[in-house]
XYZ file of C-alpha atoms in Angstrom:
180
model
C -24.009 -18.552 -16.913
C -26.644 -17.766 -16.712
C -26.782 -13.877 -15.201
C -28.888 -15.633 -12.429
C -26.163 -17.736 -11.644
C -23.471 -15.085 -12.053
C -22.178 -14.976 -8.559
C -22.788 -18.647 -7.686
C -19.174 -20.642 -8.334
C -18.049 -17.661 -5.976
C -20.426 -17.737 -3.391
C -19.701 -21.622 -3.844
C -15.580 -20.636 -3.229
C -16.130 -18.712 0.004
C -18.929 -21.353 1.838
C -15.775 -23.914 0.878
C -13.103 -21.091 2.868
C -16.083 -20.680 5.986
C -16.212 -24.881 5.536
C -11.937 -24.399 5.789
C -11.995 -21.484 8.458
C -14.384 -24.514 10.515
C -11.986 -27.743 10.019
C -9.100 -25.435 11.059
C -11.090 -23.778 14.027
C -10.387 -20.650 12.760
C -13.598 -19.197 12.823
C -17.836 -19.796 12.170
C -18.870 -18.540 9.135
C -22.357 -19.385 7.800
C -24.712 -18.912 4.815
C -27.816 -17.266 5.791
C -30.220 -18.709 4.277
C -33.032 -16.443 2.018
C -36.704 -16.941 3.738
C -38.682 -18.586 1.463
C -42.427 -19.815 2.083
C -43.132 -23.098 0.024
C -46.659 -22.826 -0.999
C -47.183 -26.555 -3.377
C -45.331 -29.030 -5.110
C -46.300 -30.969 -8.028
C -44.199 -33.348 -9.910
C -41.351 -32.462 -8.480
C -41.992 -29.051 -8.905
C -42.228 -26.207 -6.006
C -44.177 -22.800 -6.327
C -43.511 -20.101 -3.221
C -42.423 -16.168 -2.836
C -39.737 -15.105 -0.350
C -41.334 -14.185 3.055
C -38.330 -10.725 3.240
C -36.309 -9.318 2.121
C -32.707 -11.211 3.908
C -30.326 -9.411 5.297
C -26.516 -10.025 4.235
C -25.720 -13.262 2.631
C -22.601 -14.484 5.270
C -22.621 -14.069 9.126
C -20.936 -15.888 12.085
C -18.168 -15.409 14.990
C -14.007 -14.678 14.518
C -11.446 -13.811 17.564
C -14.880 -12.895 19.865
C -16.188 -11.110 16.982
C -19.030 -10.587 15.378
C -18.932 -10.978 11.231
C -21.267 -10.390 8.660
C -21.174 -9.264 5.125
C -22.866 -8.939 1.784
C -21.130 -11.332 -1.036
C -20.725 -9.769 -4.297
C -19.614 -10.780 -8.073
C -19.167 -8.216 -10.987
C -18.256 -8.866 -14.257
C -16.364 -5.509 -15.371
C -14.010 -3.595 -13.343
C -16.610 -1.582 -10.980
C -19.760 -2.441 -8.377
C -22.999 -1.259 -9.560
C -24.472 0.359 -5.890
C -28.003 -1.200 -7.258
C -26.448 -4.843 -7.119
C -26.584 -4.060 -2.817
C -30.338 -3.299 -1.745
C -30.922 -0.991 0.769
C -31.642 -3.109 3.376
C -28.392 -5.279 2.900
C -26.662 -2.225 3.127
C -28.305 -0.308 6.260
C -27.967 -3.663 7.280
C -24.505 -3.423 6.887
C -23.537 -0.096 8.674
C -26.266 -1.343 11.515
C -24.960 -4.265 12.807
C -20.856 -2.509 12.053
C -21.921 0.309 14.915
C -23.548 -1.303 16.856
C -19.011 -3.591 17.065
C -19.571 -5.896 14.527
C -16.801 -6.392 11.492
C -19.346 -5.941 8.527
C -18.229 -5.580 5.093
C -18.407 -5.802 1.720
C -16.740 -8.634 -0.064
C -16.677 -8.709 -4.006
C -15.185 -10.180 -6.611
C -14.608 -8.449 -9.381
C -13.971 -10.878 -12.553
C -12.644 -8.914 -15.605
C -9.183 -8.490 -13.051
C -9.584 -11.680 -11.513
C -9.636 -9.541 -8.163
C -11.383 -9.885 -5.174
C -11.132 -6.754 -2.438
C -13.195 -6.218 0.769
C -14.807 -2.412 2.582
C -16.037 -2.247 5.434
C -19.293 -0.531 6.282
C -17.572 2.248 7.921
C -15.358 3.021 4.061
C -18.362 1.998 2.235
C -21.223 3.982 3.834
C -19.755 7.668 2.391
C -20.221 6.205 -0.179
C -23.095 4.749 -0.271
C -24.247 8.391 1.188
C -23.808 10.083 -1.893
C -25.214 6.811 -3.861
C -28.714 7.828 -2.376
C -28.123 11.592 -2.754
C -28.442 10.917 -6.210
C -24.932 12.841 -6.268
C -23.458 12.870 -10.115
C -21.451 9.752 -10.976
C -21.831 8.139 -7.642
C -24.333 4.630 -8.878
C -20.604 2.794 -9.301
C -18.243 2.551 -7.189
C -14.382 1.656 -8.851
C -12.703 -0.814 -8.083
C -9.786 1.939 -7.789
C -11.813 2.930 -4.507
C -11.603 -0.404 -3.749
C -8.092 -0.659 -4.064
C -8.041 2.777 -1.953
C -10.536 2.037 1.132
C -10.049 -1.220 0.674
C -8.561 -4.665 1.095
C -7.316 -7.130 -1.621
C -7.880 -10.208 -1.070
C -5.445 -13.750 -1.875
C -5.259 -16.967 -1.383
C -3.418 -18.035 1.411
C -4.479 -20.797 4.085
C -7.544 -20.952 2.224
C -9.238 -20.204 -1.504
C -10.979 -17.097 -0.695
C -8.235 -15.864 2.717
C -10.809 -12.776 3.923
C -10.175 -12.879 7.447
C -6.124 -12.300 6.751
C -6.906 -9.060 5.283
C -9.305 -9.041 8.632
C -6.609 -9.918 10.503
C -4.474 -6.918 9.322
C -7.044 -4.660 9.711
C -7.344 -5.533 13.275
C -3.946 -5.185 13.830
C -2.671 -2.086 11.884
C -5.571 -0.300 14.104
C -7.557 0.194 11.189
C -10.130 -1.532 12.770
C -11.794 -1.127 16.117
C -10.098 -3.920 17.840
C -13.033 -4.379 20.758
C -16.938 -4.496 20.344
C -19.038 -1.221 21.284
C -19.677 -1.290 25.245
C -23.025 0.208 26.361
């Protein structure tokens, strides 16, 4: 697998999961297209450029709530913040402040584990990283175990909505969107 395609299998499983969520009437979650402008096509080769940075990978609705998330896959047991562009992180934090269920979904291939970390828990780590605090550029899997939620298979291959539902029911996530 090439460096560029390291997360493709993970994204394909998320896409399949989202199709199953929709078929079962659980949620509607869509993959956001990357805004690309095609400049020419010759002999089956398409040339173009990114029009603007994309926001996040996925968005949708679950139980009347807006959901936005970014999905990443890493080989080891640490998530390097360099894998999360600033505009994506800021979008996660901004949507969370407006009441969205906003999170980072990370596949740790070394341990074959997937974790979800809500934007509210991710933001303090991000701020340390942006301040240049020593050893803050990498978020170890232990931080995800402590402040995140393990995602397993269930009614779908990557049942991240089950982790969200548990957090909502347990009061770990605000149950209503902010008004006003």
